[in-house]
CSV table of C-alpha atoms and ligand atoms in Angstrom, one decimal:
chain,number,residue,atom,x,y,z
A,1301,MET,CA,41.2,17.0,21.8
A,1302,ARG,CA,41.5,18.0,25.4
A,1303,ARG,CA,39.8,16.0,28.1
A,1304,GLY,CA,37.5,18.9,29.0
A,1305,SER,CA,36.2,19.1,25.5
A,1306,ILE,CA,35.5,15.4,25.3
A,1307,LEU,CA,33.6,15.6,28.6
A,1308,GLN,CA,31.5,18.6,27.2
A,1309,LEU,CA,30.7,16.6,24.1
A,1310,VAL,CA,29.7,13.5,26.1
A,1311,GLY,CA,27.6,15.7,28.4
A,1312,LEU,CA,25.7,17.2,25.4
A,1313,GLY,CA,25.2,13.7,23.9
A,1314,VAL,CA,23.7,12.4,27.2
A,1315,LEU,CA,21.4,15.5,27.3
A,1316,PHE,CA,20.1,15.1,23.8
A,1317,GLY,CA,19.9,11.3,24.0
A,1318,GLY,CA,18.0,11.5,27.3
A,1319,ALA,CA,15.5,14.1,26.0
A,1320,ALA,CA,14.8,12.0,22.9
A,1321,THR,CA,14.4,8.8,25.0
A,1322,LEU,CA,11.9,10.6,27.3
A,1323,VAL,CA,9.9,11.7,24.2
A,1324,ALA,CA,10.0,8.1,22.9
A,1325,VAL,CA,9.1,6.4,26.1
A,1326,LEU,CA,6.8,8.8,28.0
A,1327,ILE,CA,4.3,9.5,25.1
A,1328,PRO,CA,2.2,6.4,24.3
A,1329,TRP,CA,2.8,6.4,20.5
A,1330,LEU,CA,1.5,2.9,19.9
A,1331,PRO,CA,-1.9,1.2,20.6
A,1332,PRO,CA,-1.8,-1.7,23.2
A,1333,VAL,CA,-0.3,-5.0,22.0
A,1334,ALA,CA,-2.8,-7.8,21.4
A,1335,SER,CA,-0.9,-10.3,19.2
A,1336,LYS,CA,2.4,-12.2,19.0
A,1337,GLN,CA,3.0,-10.7,15.6
A,1338,ARG,CA,2.6,-7.2,17.1
A,1339,ASP,CA,5.2,-8.0,19.7
A,1340,ARG,CA,7.7,-8.8,17.0
A,1341,ILE,CA,6.9,-5.7,15.1
A,1342,ASP,CA,7.3,-3.6,18.2
A,1343,PHE,CA,10.6,-5.2,18.9
A,1344,VAL,CA,11.8,-4.0,15.4
A,1345,PHE,CA,10.3,-0.6,16.1
A,1346,TRP,CA,12.1,-0.1,19.3
A,1347,PHE,CA,15.4,-1.6,18.0
A,1348,THR,CA,15.3,1.0,15.2
A,1349,THR,CA,14.2,3.8,17.5
A,1350,GLY,CA,17.1,3.0,19.8
A,1351,ILE,CA,19.6,3.3,16.9
A,1352,CYS,CA,17.9,6.5,15.8
A,1353,ILE,CA,18.2,8.0,19.3
A,1354,ALA,CA,21.9,7.1,19.5
A,1355,VAL,CA,22.6,8.7,16.1
A,1356,PHE,CA,20.5,11.8,17.0
A,1357,ALA,CA,22.4,12.2,20.3
A,1358,LEU,CA,25.7,12.0,18.6
A,1359,VAL,CA,24.9,14.4,15.7
A,1360,ALA,CA,23.0,16.9,17.9
A,1361,ALA,CA,25.9,16.9,20.5
A,1362,VAL,CA,28.6,17.6,17.8
A,1363,ILE,CA,26.4,20.4,16.2
A,1364,ALA,CA,25.7,22.0,19.5
A,1365,TYR,CA,29.3,21.7,20.6
A,1366,SER,CA,30.6,23.2,17.3
A,1367,LEU,CA,28.1,26.1,17.4
A,1368,ILE,CA,29.2,27.1,20.9
A,1369,LYS,CA,32.9,26.4,20.6
A,1370,PHE,CA,33.7,27.6,17.1
A,1371,ARG,CA,31.3,30.5,16.6
A,1372,VAL,CA,32.9,33.6,15.1
A,1373,ARG,CA,34.2,36.0,17.7
A,1374,PRO,CA,33.6,39.7,17.3
A,1375,ASP,CA,36.1,41.4,15.0
A,1376,ASP,CA,37.4,38.1,13.7
A,1377,ASP,CA,37.5,38.5,9.9
A,1378,SER,CA,40.1,35.8,9.2
A,1379,ASP,CA,39.2,32.7,7.0
A,1380,GLY,CA,38.9,29.3,8.6
A,1381,PRO,CA,41.8,26.8,8.2
A,1382,PRO,CA,41.7,25.0,4.8
A,1383,ILE,CA,40.6,21.4,5.5
A,1384,HIS,CA,40.7,18.7,2.8
A,1385,GLY,CA,38.6,15.8,4.1
A,1386,HIS,CA,39.7,13.1,6.6
A,1387,THR,CA,39.8,9.6,5.2
A,1388,GLY,CA,39.6,7.9,8.6
A,1389,VAL,CA,36.4,9.8,9.6
A,1390,GLU,CA,34.9,9.2,6.2
A,1391,ILE,CA,35.4,5.5,6.5
A,1392,VAL,CA,33.8,5.5,9.9
A,1393,TRP,CA,30.7,7.4,8.9
A,1394,THR,CA,30.2,5.1,6.0
A,1395,ALA,CA,30.9,1.8,7.7
A,1396,VAL,CA,28.9,2.5,10.9
A,1397,PRO,CA,25.6,3.4,9.1
A,1398,ALA,CA,26.1,0.4,6.7
A,1399,ILE,CA,26.3,-1.9,9.7
A,1400,LEU,CA,23.3,-0.3,11.4
A,1401,VAL,CA,21.1,-0.5,8.3
A,1402,THR,CA,22.2,-4.1,7.7
A,1403,ALA,CA,21.3,-5.0,11.3
A,1404,ILE,CA,17.9,-3.4,11.0
A,1405,SER,CA,17.2,-5.3,7.8
A,1406,ILE,CA,18.2,-8.6,9.3
A,1407,VAL,CA,16.0,-8.1,12.4
A,1408,SER,CA,13.1,-7.0,10.2
A,1409,SER,CA,13.5,-10.0,7.9
A,1410,ILE,CA,13.4,-12.4,10.9
A,1411,ALA,CA,10.2,-10.7,12.2
A,1412,LEU,CA,8.5,-10.8,8.8
A,1413,VAL,CA,9.3,-14.4,8.2
A,1414,LYS,CA,8.1,-15.4,11.7
A,1415,ASN,CA,5.0,-13.3,11.3
A,1416,ASP,CA,4.1,-15.0,8.1
A,1417,ASP,CA,4.4,-18.5,9.7
A,1418,ALA,CA,1.0,-19.9,10.6
A,1419,GLY,CA,2.4,-23.0,12.1
A,1420,LYS,CA,1.1,-26.5,11.6
A,1421,ASP,CA,-2.5,-26.2,12.5
A,1422,PRO,CA,-3.9,-22.7,12.2
A,1423,MET,CA,-7.6,-21.9,12.3
A,1424,ASN,CA,-8.6,-20.6,8.9
A,1425,VAL,CA,-11.0,-17.6,8.4
A,1426,ALA,CA,-12.1,-16.3,5.1
A,1427,VAL,CA,-12.3,-12.5,5.1
A,1428,THR,CA,-14.5,-10.9,2.5
A,1429,ALA,CA,-14.2,-7.2,1.8
A,1430,ARG,CA,-16.7,-5.3,-0.2
A,1431,GLN,CA,-17.9,-1.7,-0.5
A,1432,PHE,CA,-18.3,-1.1,2.4
A,1433,SER,CA,-18.4,-4.0,4.8
A,1434,TRP,CA,-16.5,-6.9,6.1
A,1435,SER,CA,-17.6,-10.5,6.7
A,1436,PHE,CA,-15.8,-13.4,8.2
A,1437,THR,CA,-16.5,-17.0,7.3
A,1438,TYR,CA,-15.2,-20.0,9.3
A,1439,PRO,CA,-14.6,-22.9,6.8
A,1440,GLY,CA,-13.9,-25.3,9.8
A,1441,GLU,CA,-17.3,-24.5,11.3
A,1442,ASP,CA,-19.6,-25.3,8.4
A,1443,ASP,CA,-19.0,-21.9,6.8
A,1444,LEU,CA,-20.4,-20.0,9.7
A,1445,THR,CA,-20.4,-16.3,8.8
A,1446,SER,CA,-20.1,-13.3,11.0
A,1447,ALA,CA,-20.0,-9.6,10.6
A,1448,GLN,CA,-17.4,-9.4,13.5
A,1449,LEU,CA,-14.2,-11.2,13.6
A,1450,ARG,CA,-14.3,-13.5,16.6
A,1451,LEU,CA,-11.1,-15.2,17.6
A,1452,PRO,CA,-10.1,-17.6,20.4
A,1453,LEU,CA,-7.3,-16.4,22.6
A,1454,GLY,CA,-3.9,-17.9,21.9
A,1455,LYS,CA,-4.9,-19.7,18.7
A,1456,THR,CA,-3.0,-18.9,15.6
A,1457,VAL,CA,-5.4,-17.8,12.9
A,1458,LYS,CA,-4.8,-17.5,9.2
A,1459,LEU,CA,-7.0,-14.9,7.5
A,1460,HIS,CA,-7.6,-15.5,3.8
A,1461,LEU,CA,-8.6,-12.1,2.3
A,1462,ARG,CA,-10.5,-11.4,-0.8
A,1463,ALA,CA,-12.2,-8.4,-2.2
A,1464,LEU,CA,-15.4,-8.4,-4.3
A,1465,ASP,CA,-15.1,-5.0,-5.9
A,1466,VAL,CA,-12.1,-2.7,-5.3
A,1467,ILE,CA,-8.9,-2.8,-3.2
A,1468,HIS,CA,-9.5,-2.8,0.5
A,1469,SER,CA,-7.0,-3.3,3.3
A,1470,PHE,CA,-7.5,-5.1,6.6
A,1471,TRP,CA,-6.0,-3.5,9.7
A,1472,VAL,CA,-6.4,-4.0,13.4
A,1473,PRO,CA,-3.9,-1.6,15.1
A,1474,GLU,CA,-3.6,-3.8,18.2
A,1475,PHE,CA,-2.7,-6.8,16.0
A,1476,GLY,CA,-0.1,-4.6,14.3
A,1477,GLN,CA,-0.3,-5.7,10.6
A,1478,LYS,CA,-2.0,-4.5,7.5
A,1479,GLN,CA,-2.9,-6.6,4.5
A,1480,ASP,CA,-4.5,-5.5,1.2
A,1481,ALA,CA,-7.5,-7.4,-0.1
A,1482,VAL,CA,-7.2,-7.3,-3.9
A,1483,PRO,CA,-9.9,-8.4,-6.4
A,1484,GLY,CA,-8.7,-11.5,-8.2
A,1485,GLN,CA,-5.9,-12.2,-5.7
A,1486,ASP,CA,-5.7,-14.3,-2.6
A,1487,THR,CA,-3.8,-12.6,0.2
A,1488,SER,CA,-3.4,-13.8,3.7
A,1489,LEU,CA,-2.5,-12.6,7.2
A,1490,VAL,CA,-1.5,-14.5,10.3
A,1491,ILE,CA,-2.7,-13.5,13.8
A,1492,THR,CA,-2.1,-15.0,17.2
A,1493,PRO,CA,-4.2,-13.0,19.7
A,1494,THR,CA,-2.6,-12.7,23.1
A,1495,LYS,CA,-5.1,-10.4,24.9
A,1496,LEU,CA,-8.8,-10.6,25.5
A,1497,GLY,CA,-10.8,-7.6,24.3
A,1498,THR,CA,-12.6,-5.9,21.4
A,1499,TYR,CA,-10.5,-4.1,18.8
A,1500,PRO,CA,-11.4,-2.1,15.7
A,1501,VAL,CA,-11.2,-3.6,12.3
A,1502,ILE,CA,-10.4,-0.8,10.0
A,1503,CYS,CA,-10.3,-0.6,6.2
A,1504,THR,CA,-7.1,1.3,5.5
A,1505,GLU,CA,-7.2,1.6,1.7
A,1506,LEU,CA,-9.3,4.4,0.3
A,1507,CYS,CA,-12.1,2.4,-1.4
A,1508,GLY,CA,-14.9,4.8,-2.1
A,1509,LEU,CA,-17.5,7.0,-0.4
A,1510,GLY,CA,-18.1,4.7,2.5
A,1511,HIS,CA,-14.4,4.0,3.2
A,1512,ALA,CA,-14.3,5.7,6.5
A,1513,LEU,CA,-17.4,3.7,7.7
A,1514,MET,CA,-15.9,0.4,6.6
A,1515,ARG,CA,-15.3,-0.8,10.1
A,1516,THR,CA,-16.2,-3.6,12.4
A,1517,SER,CA,-14.8,-5.3,15.5
A,1518,ALA,CA,-12.3,-8.1,16.2
A,1519,ILE,CA,-13.3,-9.8,19.4
A,1520,VAL,CA,-10.8,-12.0,21.2
A,1521,MET,CA,-12.6,-14.5,23.4
A,1522,LYS,CA,-11.6,-17.2,25.8
A,1523,PRO,CA,-11.5,-20.5,23.8
A,1524,ALA,CA,-14.5,-21.9,25.7
A,1525,ALA,CA,-16.5,-18.8,25.1
A,1526,PHE,CA,-15.6,-18.9,21.4
A,1527,GLN,CA,-16.8,-22.5,21.1
A,1528,ALA,CA,-20.0,-21.6,22.9
A,1529,TRP,CA,-20.5,-18.7,20.4
A,1530,VAL,CA,-19.9,-21.1,17.4
A,1531,ARG,CA,-22.5,-23.6,18.8
A,1532,GLU,CA,-25.0,-20.8,19.4
A,1533,GLN,CA,-24.6,-19.5,15.8
A,1534,LYS,CA,-24.9,-22.9,14.3
A,1535,ASN,CA,-28.1,-23.6,16.3
A,1536,ALA,CA,-29.5,-20.3,15.2
A,1537,ALA,CA,-28.7,-21.0,11.5
A,1538,SER,CA,-30.3,-24.4,11.6
A,1539,GLY,CA,-33.3,-23.4,13.8
A,1540,PRO,CA,-36.7,-22.2,12.8
A,1541,PRO,CA,-36.7,-20.0,9.6
A,1542,GLY,CA,-37.3,-16.7,11.5
A,1543,GLN,CA,-34.3,-17.4,13.7
A,1544,ALA,CA,-32.1,-18.4,10.8
A,1545,GLY,CA,-33.1,-15.3,8.9
A,1546,GLN,CA,-32.3,-13.1,11.8
A,1547,ALA,CA,-28.9,-14.7,12.1
A,1548,VAL,CA,-28.1,-13.9,8.5
A,1549,PHE,CA,-29.3,-10.3,9.0
A,1550,THR,CA,-27.1,-9.9,12.0
A,1551,SER,CA,-24.0,-11.7,10.7
A,1552,ASN,CA,-23.9,-9.7,7.5
A,1553,GLY,CA,-24.0,-6.4,9.3
A,1554,CYS,CA,-27.4,-5.2,7.8
A,1555,ALA,CA,-28.2,-3.5,11.1
A,1556,SER,CA,-25.4,-0.9,10.7
A,1557,CYS,CA,-27.3,0.7,7.8
A,1558,HIS,CA,-31.0,-0.3,8.1
A,1559,THR,CA,-33.8,0.1,10.6
A,1560,LEU,CA,-35.8,-3.1,11.4
A,1561,LYS,CA,-37.8,-3.2,14.5
A,1562,ALA,CA,-37.8,-7.0,14.8
A,1563,ALA,CA,-34.0,-7.0,15.0
A,1564,ASN,CA,-33.7,-3.8,17.1
A,1565,ALA,CA,-31.8,-2.3,14.2
A,1566,THR,CA,-31.9,1.5,14.0
A,1567,GLY,CA,-29.5,2.3,11.1
A,1568,THR,CA,-30.5,5.2,8.9
A,1569,THR,CA,-28.0,5.1,6.0
A,1570,GLY,CA,-30.2,2.8,4.0
A,1571,PRO,CA,-34.0,2.5,3.6
A,1572,ASP,CA,-36.2,1.6,6.6
A,1573,LEU,CA,-36.8,-2.2,6.2
A,1574,ASP,CA,-40.1,-2.0,8.2
A,1575,LYS,CA,-41.5,-0.2,5.1
A,1576,LEU,CA,-40.5,-2.9,2.6
A,1577,PRO,CA,-44.2,-3.6,1.5
A,1578,ALA,CA,-44.7,0.1,0.7
A,1579,TYR,CA,-41.4,0.3,-1.2
A,1580,ALA,CA,-42.2,-2.7,-3.3
A,1581,LYS,CA,-45.5,-1.1,-4.2
A,1582,GLN,CA,-43.7,2.1,-5.2
A,1583,ALA,CA,-41.2,0.0,-7.3
A,1584,GLY,CA,-44.1,-1.8,-8.9
A,1585,LYS,CA,-42.7,-5.3,-8.1
A,1586,PRO,CA,-44.0,-8.3,-6.1
A,1587,LEU,CA,-42.8,-8.1,-2.5
A,1588,GLU,CA,-40.7,-11.3,-2.5
A,1589,ASP,CA,-39.0,-10.6,-5.8
A,1590,PHE,CA,-38.4,-7.0,-4.8
A,1591,VAL,CA,-36.7,-8.0,-1.5
A,1592,LYS,CA,-34.6,-10.7,-3.1
A,1593,GLU,CA,-33.5,-8.3,-5.9
A,1594,SER,CA,-32.6,-5.6,-3.5
A,1595,ILE,CA,-30.2,-7.9,-1.6
A,1596,VAL,CA,-28.6,-9.5,-4.6
A,1597,ASP,CA,-28.5,-6.5,-6.9
A,1598,PRO,CA,-29.3,-3.4,-4.8
A,1599,ASN,CA,-28.8,-0.9,-7.6
A,1600,ALA,CA,-31.5,-2.4,-9.8
A,1601,TYR,CA,-34.0,-0.2,-7.9
A,1602,VAL,CA,-32.9,2.4,-5.3
A,1603,GLN,CA,-35.6,3.9,-3.1
A,1604,PRO,CA,-35.9,7.6,-3.9
A,1605,GLY,CA,-34.2,9.7,-1.3
A,1606,PHE,CA,-31.4,7.2,-0.7
A,1607,PRO,CA,-28.0,7.3,-2.5
A,1608,LYS,CA,-27.1,4.8,-5.2
A,1609,ASN,CA,-24.0,2.5,-5.1
A,1610,VAL,CA,-23.8,2.5,-1.3
A,1611,MET,CA,-25.3,-0.9,-0.5
A,1612,PRO,CA,-22.9,-3.7,-1.5
A,1613,PRO,CA,-24.5,-6.6,-3.6
A,1614,PHE,CA,-24.8,-9.7,-1.5
A,1615,SER,CA,-24.7,-11.9,-4.5
A,1616,THR,CA,-22.5,-14.5,-2.9
A,1617,LEU,CA,-24.9,-15.3,-0.1
A,1618,PRO,CA,-25.7,-19.0,-0.1
A,1619,ALA,CA,-29.2,-19.8,-1.5
A,1620,ASP,CA,-30.6,-21.1,1.8
A,1621,GLN,CA,-29.3,-18.1,3.7
A,1622,LEU,CA,-30.8,-15.7,1.1
A,1623,ASP,CA,-34.2,-17.4,1.3
A,1624,ALA,CA,-34.1,-17.4,5.1
A,1625,LEU,CA,-33.2,-13.7,5.0
A,1626,VAL,CA,-36.0,-12.8,2.5
A,1627,THR,CA,-38.6,-14.7,4.5
A,1628,TYR,CA,-37.4,-13.0,7.7
A,1629,LEU,CA,-37.5,-9.5,6.2
A,1630,ILE,CA,-41.0,-10.0,4.7
A,1631,ASP,CA,-42.4,-11.4,8.0
A,1632,SER,CA,-40.7,-8.7,10.1
A,1633,SER,CA,-41.7,-5.8,7.8
A,1634,LYS,CA,-45.3,-6.9,7.8
A,1635,ARG,CA,-45.3,-7.0,11.5
A,1636,GLY,CA,-43.1,-3.9,12.0
A,1637,GLY,CA,-45.1,-1.8,9.5
A,1638,GLN,CA,-48.3,-2.1,11.4
B,2673,CUA,CU1,-12.7,-0.6,2.1
B,2673,CUA,CU2,-11.6,1.5,2.5
């Protein structure tokens, strides 16, 4: 090959490689990074993307060069020269991709193993997925339960996922990992938050009618603020019955679907809880039994005008929390209904 041709090829390669690099770098393809695990995943991503850009530049340059250089001239009816392969080139284009793919798999394996390592002393959080809500329980904090995932900055957390009904999948884009929650199986996910903020928790496995609404927040807090929140929640749970009931109402996400004046809740997916006494009358059941049944087994009676199978059964709620919630709902609805 002449020197001029090589220069032309290199020029085309730089052109295509530069264009692809600009597309990769200038457009914000990925959400902001908020965990150590996401950092490692992004490293694998950019490592692979770099290789892809190099391969693309090479292939595009050769194609463009050939199209320009070897295109058929007018009145040229002759056949091309008979070519029968080239062993050297074939060895190169087999060996180089094999090396690249092996390199990617080694880098990915290291990232995967590191991302699965929770270290010596992780904070454990039990994640419960059900149609169509999340709840988070902190076994190290007297089973404190919350509808949002609150995490202290910089602390490695091991999430233990379980599903009560169908397969769901836990995903916080900023944390960078997805993990299925499968009925009858224990799955886990390690997160080390590196950035304060509020991020969406998304269910990323089609799980039924309410799949798209199965969302909550992951809130990364300063460690001191996290401890203050834990104390506050514990005090609320052990405080007077009304306060404990309201804490259960809030931490289980009831407000996202229901209206209840006492809790400033304005959801409209499910029945208006300020009307519980009237609903119980319609159902022909004593108020307390009716409220309890509607929490534990919501499909036993569904208020006309509202869809069936939307509210998840809260049958795993501890007895004291259930009682506090029932008392709170009855008191509030009696006041709210007036
Ligand atoms: Cu749960 Cu989709």
